């Protein structure tokens, strides 16, 4: 696959992950388990700030793998389909975000034309792995927008727009 295209995809996908990181990092502790909306038909945790971050990272990780939901296992301490007894901490979710950021860059760097055409099936439909990458990036950005809107509604200044991601060094930190 074309190197310039992969670089562009990474820079924009990585920027989406960076914006999620900004929202997560700037959230005051007092709002970490606050609900972004009210939904009497769902578990109360599903609308809480921490859970929206976790949800975004879980699906980011799963979609980067191209696996089905049933075949996917997130890294410890996270468990597919199980709510924790208490909210995940910022540190736990920041670790998961770093895991996903590194996985995302490695996945895009290793992308071949054959892998890009691979078909991936989910309850919501079937797409190529390449389209799944784009879908995944939009999913991250959509939930980041929800988090940023919540913060803005509470007069919390959200960090500036992330234009492009930096390259990640082998140690996992940004350059």
Coordinates of N, CA and C in Angstrom, one line a residue:
X1 N 0.9 -1.2 0.0 CA 0.0 0.0 0.0 C 0.9 1.2 0.0
X2 N 0.4 2.3 -0.6 CA 1.2 3.5 -0.8 C 1.6 4.1 0.6
X3 N 2.9 4.4 0.7 CA 3.4 4.9 2.0 C 2.8 6.3 2.4
X4 N 2.7 7.2 1.4 CA 2.1 8.5 1.7 C 0.7 8.4 2.2
X5 N -0.1 7.5 1.6 CA -1.5 7.3 2.0 C -1.5 6.8 3.5
X6 N -0.7 5.8 3.8 CA -0.6 5.3 5.1 C -0.2 6.3 6.1
X7 N 0.8 7.2 5.7 CA 1.2 8.3 6.6 C 0.0 9.2 6.9
X8 N -0.7 9.6 5.8 CA -1.8 10.5 6.0 C -2.9 9.9 6.9
X9 N -3.2 8.6 6.7 CA -4.2 8.0 7.5 C -3.7 8.0 9.0
X10 N -2.5 7.6 9.2 CA -2.0 7.6 10.6 C -2.0 9.0 11.2
X11 N -1.6 10.0 10.5 CA -1.6 11.4 11.1 C -3.0 11.8 11.5
X12 N -4.0 11.5 10.7 CA -5.3 11.9 11.1 C -6.0 11.0 12.1
X13 N -5.7 9.7 12.0 CA -6.2 8.8 13.0 C -5.6 9.1 14.4
X14 N -4.3 9.2 14.3 CA -3.5 9.5 15.6 C -4.0 10.9 16.2
X15 N -4.3 11.8 15.3 CA -4.8 13.1 15.8 C -6.2 12.9 16.5
X16 N -7.0 12.0 16.0 CA -8.3 11.7 16.7 C -8.0 11.1 18.1
X17 N -7.1 10.2 18.1 CA -6.7 9.6 19.4 C -6.1 10.7 20.4
X18 N -5.3 11.6 19.8 CA -4.8 12.7 20.6 C -5.9 13.6 21.2
X19 N -6.9 13.8 20.4 CA -8.0 14.7 20.9 C -8.8 14.0 22.0
X20 N -8.9 12.6 21.9 CA -9.6 11.9 22.9 C -8.7 12.0 24.2
X21 N -7.4 11.8 24.0 CA -6.5 11.9 25.2 C -6.6 13.3 25.9
X22 N -6.7 14.4 25.1 CA -6.9 15.7 25.6 C -8.2 15.8 26.5
X23 N -9.3 15.3 25.9 CA -10.6 15.4 26.7 C -10.5 14.6 28.0
X24 N -9.9 13.4 27.9 CA -9.8 12.6 29.1 C -8.9 13.2 30.1
X25 N -7.8 13.8 29.7 CA -6.8 14.4 30.6 C -7.3 15.6 31.3
X26 N -8.1 16.4 30.6 CA -8.6 17.7 31.2 C -9.8 17.5 32.0
X27 N -10.5 16.4 32.0 CA -11.7 16.2 32.8 C -11.4 16.2 34.3
X28 N -12.0 17.1 35.0 CA -11.7 17.2 36.5 C -12.3 15.9 37.1
X29 N -11.6 15.5 38.2 CA -12.0 14.3 38.9 C -13.5 14.4 39.3
X30 N -14.0 15.5 39.6 CA -15.4 15.6 40.1 C -16.4 15.3 39.0
X31 N -16.0 15.3 37.7 CA -16.9 14.9 36.6 C -16.6 13.6 36.0
X32 N -15.6 12.9 36.5 CA -15.1 11.6 35.9 C -16.3 10.6 35.8
X33 N -17.2 10.6 36.9 CA -18.3 9.6 36.8 C -19.6 10.3 36.6
X34 N -19.6 11.5 36.1 CA -20.8 12.3 35.8 C -21.4 11.7 34.5
X35 N -22.7 11.8 34.4 CA -23.5 11.4 33.2 C -23.5 12.5 32.2
X36 N -23.2 12.1 30.9 CA -23.2 13.0 29.8 C -24.7 13.2 29.4
X37 N -25.5 12.3 29.6 CA -27.0 12.3 29.3 C -27.7 11.4 30.2
X38 N -29.0 11.5 30.2 CA -29.9 10.6 31.0 C -30.6 9.6 30.0
X39 N -30.5 8.4 30.4 CA -31.1 7.3 29.6 C -31.7 6.3 30.6
X40 N -33.0 6.3 30.9 CA -33.5 5.4 31.9 C -33.5 4.0 31.5
X41 N -33.3 3.7 30.2 CA -33.4 2.3 29.7 C -32.0 1.7 29.7
X42 N -31.0 2.4 30.0 CA -29.6 1.8 30.0 C -29.0 1.8 31.4
X43 N -27.9 1.0 31.6 CA -27.2 1.0 32.8 C -26.7 2.5 33.0
X44 N -26.7 3.0 34.2 CA -26.3 4.4 34.5 C -24.9 4.6 34.1
X45 N -24.0 3.6 34.2 CA -22.6 3.8 33.9 C -22.4 4.1 32.4
X46 N -23.2 3.6 31.6 CA -23.0 3.8 30.1 C -22.9 5.2 29.6
X47 N -23.5 6.1 30.4 CA -23.5 7.5 30.0 C -22.5 8.3 30.8
X48 N -21.7 7.7 31.6 CA -20.7 8.4 32.5 C -19.5 8.7 31.7
X49 N -18.8 9.8 32.0 CA -17.6 10.2 31.3 C -16.6 9.1 31.1
X50 N -16.2 8.5 32.3 CA -15.2 7.5 32.2 C -15.6 6.3 31.3
X51 N -16.9 6.0 31.3 CA -17.3 4.8 30.5 C -17.3 5.2 29.0
X52 N -17.6 6.4 28.7 CA -17.6 6.8 27.3 C -16.1 6.8 26.8
X53 N -15.2 7.1 27.6 CA -13.7 7.0 27.2 C -13.4 5.5 27.1
X54 N -13.8 4.7 28.0 CA -13.5 3.2 27.9 C -14.2 2.6 26.7
X55 N -15.5 2.9 26.5 CA -16.2 2.4 25.3 C -15.4 2.7 24.0
X56 N -15.0 4.0 23.9 CA -14.3 4.4 22.7 C -13.0 3.6 22.5
X57 N -12.2 3.4 23.6 CA -11.0 2.7 23.5 C -11.2 1.2 23.2
X58 N -12.2 0.6 23.9 CA -12.5 -0.8 23.6 C -12.8 -1.0 22.2
X59 N -13.7 -0.2 21.6 CA -14.0 -0.5 20.2 C -12.9 -0.1 19.2
X60 N -12.1 0.9 19.6 CA -10.9 1.3 18.8 C -10.0 0.1 18.8
X61 N -9.7 -0.6 19.9 CA -8.9 -1.7 20.0 C -9.4 -2.9 19.2
X62 N -10.7 -3.2 19.4 CA -11.4 -4.3 18.7 C -11.3 -4.1 17.2
X63 N -11.7 -2.9 16.7 CA -11.8 -2.7 15.3 C -10.3 -2.7 14.7
X64 N -9.3 -2.2 15.4 CA -8.0 -2.3 14.9 C -7.5 -3.8 14.7
X65 N -8.1 -4.7 15.5 CA -7.7 -6.1 15.4 C -8.5 -6.7 14.2
X66 N -9.6 -6.1 13.8 CA -10.4 -6.7 12.7 C -11.1 -8.0 13.2
X67 N -11.1 -8.3 14.5 CA -11.7 -9.5 15.0 C -13.2 -9.2 15.3
X68 N -13.9 -10.3 15.4 CA -15.3 -10.2 15.8 C -15.3 -9.9 17.3
X69 N -16.4 -9.4 17.8 CA -16.6 -9.1 19.2 C -16.3 -10.4 20.1
X70 N -16.9 -11.5 19.6 CA -16.7 -12.8 20.4 C -15.3 -13.3 20.5
X71 N -14.5 -13.0 19.5 CA -13.1 -13.4 19.4 C -12.1 -12.5 20.0
X72 N -12.6 -11.3 20.5 CA -11.7 -10.3 20.9 C -11.6 -10.3 22.5
X73 N -10.4 -10.1 23.0 CA -10.2 -9.9 24.4 C -9.3 -8.6 24.6
X74 N -9.8 -7.6 25.4 CA -9.0 -6.4 25.6 C -7.9 -6.8 26.6
X75 N -6.8 -5.9 26.7 CA -5.8 -6.2 27.7 C -6.3 -6.0 29.1
X76 N -5.7 -6.7 30.1 CA -6.0 -6.6 31.5 C -5.8 -5.1 31.9
X77 N -6.6 -4.6 32.8 CA -7.6 -5.2 33.6 C -9.0 -5.2 33.0
X78 N -9.1 -4.9 31.7 CA -10.4 -4.8 31.1 C -10.9 -6.1 30.7
X79 N -12.3 -6.3 30.8 CA -12.9 -7.5 30.4 C -14.1 -7.2 29.5
X80 N -14.1 -7.9 28.4 CA -15.2 -7.7 27.4 C -16.5 -8.0 28.0
X81 N -17.4 -7.0 27.9 CA -18.8 -7.2 28.3 C -19.1 -7.2 29.8
X82 N -18.1 -6.8 30.6 CA -18.3 -6.7 32.1 C -18.0 -5.3 32.6
X83 N -18.9 -4.8 33.3 CA -18.7 -3.5 33.9 C -17.8 -3.7 35.2
X84 N -16.8 -2.8 35.4 CA -16.0 -3.0 36.6 C -16.8 -2.6 37.9
X85 N -16.4 -3.1 39.0 CA -17.1 -2.7 40.3 C -17.0 -1.2 40.6
X86 N -15.9 -0.6 40.1 CA -15.8 0.9 40.3 C -15.2 1.4 38.9
X87 N -15.5 2.7 38.7 CA -15.0 3.3 37.4 C -13.5 3.1 37.2
X88 N -13.1 2.8 35.9 CA -11.7 2.8 35.6 C -11.1 4.1 35.9
X89 N -9.9 4.2 36.3 CA -9.2 5.4 36.6 C -8.6 6.1 35.3
X90 N -8.3 7.3 35.4 CA -7.6 8.0 34.3 C -6.3 7.3 33.9
X91 N -5.6 6.9 34.9 CA -4.3 6.2 34.7 C -4.6 4.9 33.9
X92 N -5.5 4.1 34.4 CA -5.8 2.9 33.7 C -6.2 3.1 32.2
X93 N -7.1 4.1 32.0 CA -7.6 4.4 30.7 C -6.5 5.1 29.8
X94 N -5.6 5.8 30.5 CA -4.5 6.4 29.7 C -3.6 5.3 29.2
X95 N -3.4 4.3 30.1 CA -2.5 3.1 29.6 C -3.2 2.4 28.4
X96 N -4.5 2.3 28.5 CA -5.2 1.7 27.4 C -5.1 2.5 26.1
X97 N -5.2 3.8 26.3 CA -5.1 4.7 25.2 C -3.7 4.6 24.5
X98 N -2.7 4.5 25.3 CA -1.3 4.4 24.8 C -1.2 3.0 24.0
X99 N -1.8 2.0 24.6 CA -1.8 0.7 23.9 C -2.5 0.8 22.5
X100 N -3.6 1.5 22.5 CA -4.4 1.6 21.3 C -3.6 2.5 20.3
X101 N -3.0 3.6 20.8 CA -2.2 4.5 19.9 C -1.1 3.7 19.2
X102 N -0.3 2.9 19.9 CA 0.8 2.2 19.4 C 0.2 1.1 18.4
X103 N -0.9 0.4 18.8 CA -1.5 -0.6 17.9 C -2.0 0.0 16.6
X104 N -2.6 1.2 16.7 CA -3.1 1.9 15.6 C -2.0 2.2 14.6
X105 N -0.9 2.8 15.1 CA 0.2 3.2 14.2 C 0.8 1.9 13.6
X106 N 1.0 0.9 14.3 CA 1.6 -0.4 13.8 C 0.7 -1.0 12.8
X107 N -0.6 -1.0 13.1 CA -1.6 -1.6 12.1 C -1.6 -0.8 10.8
X108 N -1.5 0.5 10.8 CA -1.5 1.3 9.6 C -0.2 1.1 8.9
X109 N 0.9 1.1 9.6 CA 2.2 0.9 9.0 C 2.3 -0.5 8.3
X110 N 1.7 -1.5 8.9 CA 1.8 -2.8 8.3 C 0.7 -3.1 7.2
X111 N -0.2 -2.1 7.0 CA -1.3 -2.3 6.1 C -0.8 -2.6 4.6
X112 N -1.3 -3.7 4.1 CA -1.0 -4.1 2.7 C -2.3 -4.0 1.9
X113 N -2.2 -4.0 0.6 CA -3.4 -3.9 -0.2 C -4.4 -5.1 0.1
X114 N -3.8 -6.3 0.3 CA -4.6 -7.5 0.7 C -5.3 -7.3 2.0
X115 N -4.6 -6.8 3.0 CA -5.2 -6.6 4.3 C -6.3 -5.5 4.2
X116 N -6.1 -4.5 3.4 CA -7.1 -3.4 3.3 C -8.4 -3.9 2.7
X117 N -8.3 -4.9 1.8 CA -9.5 -5.5 1.1 C -10.1 -6.6 2.0
X118 N -9.5 -7.0 3.0 CA -10.1 -8.1 3.9 C -11.5 -7.7 4.4
X119 N -12.4 -8.6 4.3 CA -13.8 -8.3 4.7 C -13.9 -8.5 6.2
X120 N -14.6 -7.6 6.9 CA -14.9 -7.7 8.3 C -16.4 -7.6 8.6
X121 N -16.9 -8.5 9.3 CA -18.4 -8.5 9.6 C -18.6 -8.2 11.1
X122 N -19.7 -7.3 11.2 CA -20.1 -7.0 12.6 C -21.7 -6.9 12.5
X123 N -22.3 -6.8 13.7 CA -23.7 -6.8 13.7 C -24.3 -5.6 12.9
X124 N -23.6 -4.6 12.7 CA -24.1 -3.4 12.0 C -23.8 -3.5 10.5
X125 N -23.0 -4.5 10.0 CA -22.7 -4.6 8.6 C -21.4 -5.2 8.3
X126 N -21.0 -5.3 7.0 CA -19.8 -5.8 6.5 C -19.1 -4.8 5.7
X127 N -17.8 -4.6 6.0 CA -16.9 -3.6 5.3 C -15.5 -4.2 5.1
X128 N -14.8 -3.5 4.2 CA -13.4 -3.9 4.1 C -12.6 -3.4 5.3
X129 N -11.5 -4.0 5.6 CA -10.7 -3.5 6.7 C -10.3 -2.0 6.5
X130 N -10.0 -1.6 5.3 CA -9.7 -0.2 5.1 C -10.9 0.7 5.5
X131 N -12.1 0.3 5.1 CA -13.2 1.1 5.5 C -13.5 1.1 7.0
X132 N -13.2 -0.1 7.6 CA -13.3 -0.2 9.0 C -12.3 0.8 9.7
X133 N -11.1 1.0 9.2 CA -10.2 2.0 9.8 C -10.9 3.4 9.8
X134 N -11.5 3.7 8.6 CA -12.1 5.1 8.5 C -13.3 5.1 9.5
X135 N -14.1 4.1 9.5 CA -15.3 4.0 10.4 C -14.8 4.2 11.9
X136 N -13.7 3.5 12.2 CA -13.1 3.5 13.6 C -12.7 4.9 13.9
X137 N -12.0 5.6 13.0 CA -11.5 7.0 13.2 C -12.7 7.9 13.5
X138 N -13.8 7.7 12.7 CA -15.0 8.6 12.9 C -15.6 8.3 14.3
X139 N -15.6 7.0 14.7 CA -16.2 6.6 16.0 C -15.4 7.3 17.1
X140 N -14.1 7.3 17.1 CA -13.3 8.0 18.1 C -13.6 9.4 18.1
X141 N -13.7 10.1 16.9 CA -13.9 11.5 16.9 C -15.3 11.9 17.4
X142 N -16.3 11.0 17.1 CA -17.7 11.3 17.5 C -17.8 11.3 19.0
X143 N -17.2 10.3 19.7 CA -17.3 10.2 21.1 C -16.4 11.3 21.8
X144 N -15.3 11.7 21.1 CA -14.5 12.8 21.6 C -15.3 14.1 21.6
X145 N -16.1 14.2 20.6 CA -16.9 15.4 20.5 C -17.9 15.5 21.6
X146 N -18.5 14.3 21.9 CA -19.5 14.2 23.1 C -18.8 14.7 24.4
X147 N -17.6 14.1 24.6 CA -16.8 14.5 25.8 C -16.5 15.9 25.8
X148 N -16.0 16.5 24.7 CA -15.7 17.9 24.7 C -16.9 18.8 24.9
X149 N -18.0 18.4 24.3 CA -19.2 19.2 24.5 C -19.6 19.2 26.0
X150 N -19.6 18.0 26.7 CA -19.9 18.0 28.1 C -18.9 18.9 28.9
X151 N -17.6 18.8 28.6 CA -16.7 19.7 29.3 C -17.0 21.2 29.0
X152 N -17.3 21.5 27.8 CA -17.6 22.9 27.5 C -18.8 23.4 28.2
X153 N -19.8 22.5 28.4 CA -21.1 22.9 29.1 C -20.8 23.1 30.6
X154 N -19.7 22.7 31.0 CA -19.3 22.9 32.4 C -18.1 23.9 32.6
X155 N -18.0 24.7 31.5 CA -17.0 25.8 31.5 C -15.6 25.3 31.7
X156 N -15.3 24.2 31.1 CA -13.9 23.6 31.2 C -13.4 23.8 29.8
X157 N -12.3 24.6 29.7 CA -11.7 24.9 28.4 C -11.0 23.7 27.9
X158 N -11.4 23.3 26.7 CA -10.9 22.1 26.0 C -9.6 22.5 25.2
X159 N -8.6 21.6 25.2 CA -7.4 21.9 24.5 C -7.7 22.2 23.0
X160 N -6.7 22.8 22.3 CA -6.8 23.1 20.9 C -6.9 21.8 20.1
X161 N -7.4 22.1 18.9 CA -7.5 21.0 17.8 C -6.1 20.4 17.6
X162 N -6.1 19.1 17.5 CA -4.9 18.4 17.1 C -4.9 18.2 15.6
X163 N -3.9 18.8 15.0 CA -3.9 18.9 13.5 C -3.4 17.5 12.9
X164 N -2.3 17.0 13.5 CA -1.8 15.7 13.0 C -1.1 15.0 14.2
X165 N -1.1 13.7 14.1 CA -0.4 13.0 15.1 C 1.1 13.0 14.9
X166 N 1.9 12.9 15.9 CA 3.3 12.7 15.8 C 3.6 11.2 15.6
X167 N 4.8 11.0 15.1 CA 5.2 9.6 15.0 C 5.5 9.1 16.4
X168 N 5.2 7.8 16.6 CA 5.4 7.2 17.9 C 6.8 6.5 17.9
X169 N 7.6 6.7 18.9 CA 8.8 5.9 19.0 C 8.5 4.5 19.6
X170 N 9.5 3.6 19.4 CA 9.3 2.3 19.8 C 9.0 2.1 21.3
X171 N 9.3 3.1 22.1 CA 9.1 3.1 23.6 C 7.6 3.4 23.8
X172 N 6.9 3.9 22.9 CA 5.5 4.2 23.1 C 5.2 5.7 23.3
X173 N 6.2 6.5 23.4 CA 5.9 7.9 23.6 C 5.9 8.7 22.3
X174 N 5.2 9.8 22.3 CA 5.2 10.6 21.1 C 6.6 11.3 20.9
X175 N 6.9 11.6 19.6 CA 8.1 12.3 19.4 C 7.9 13.8 19.4

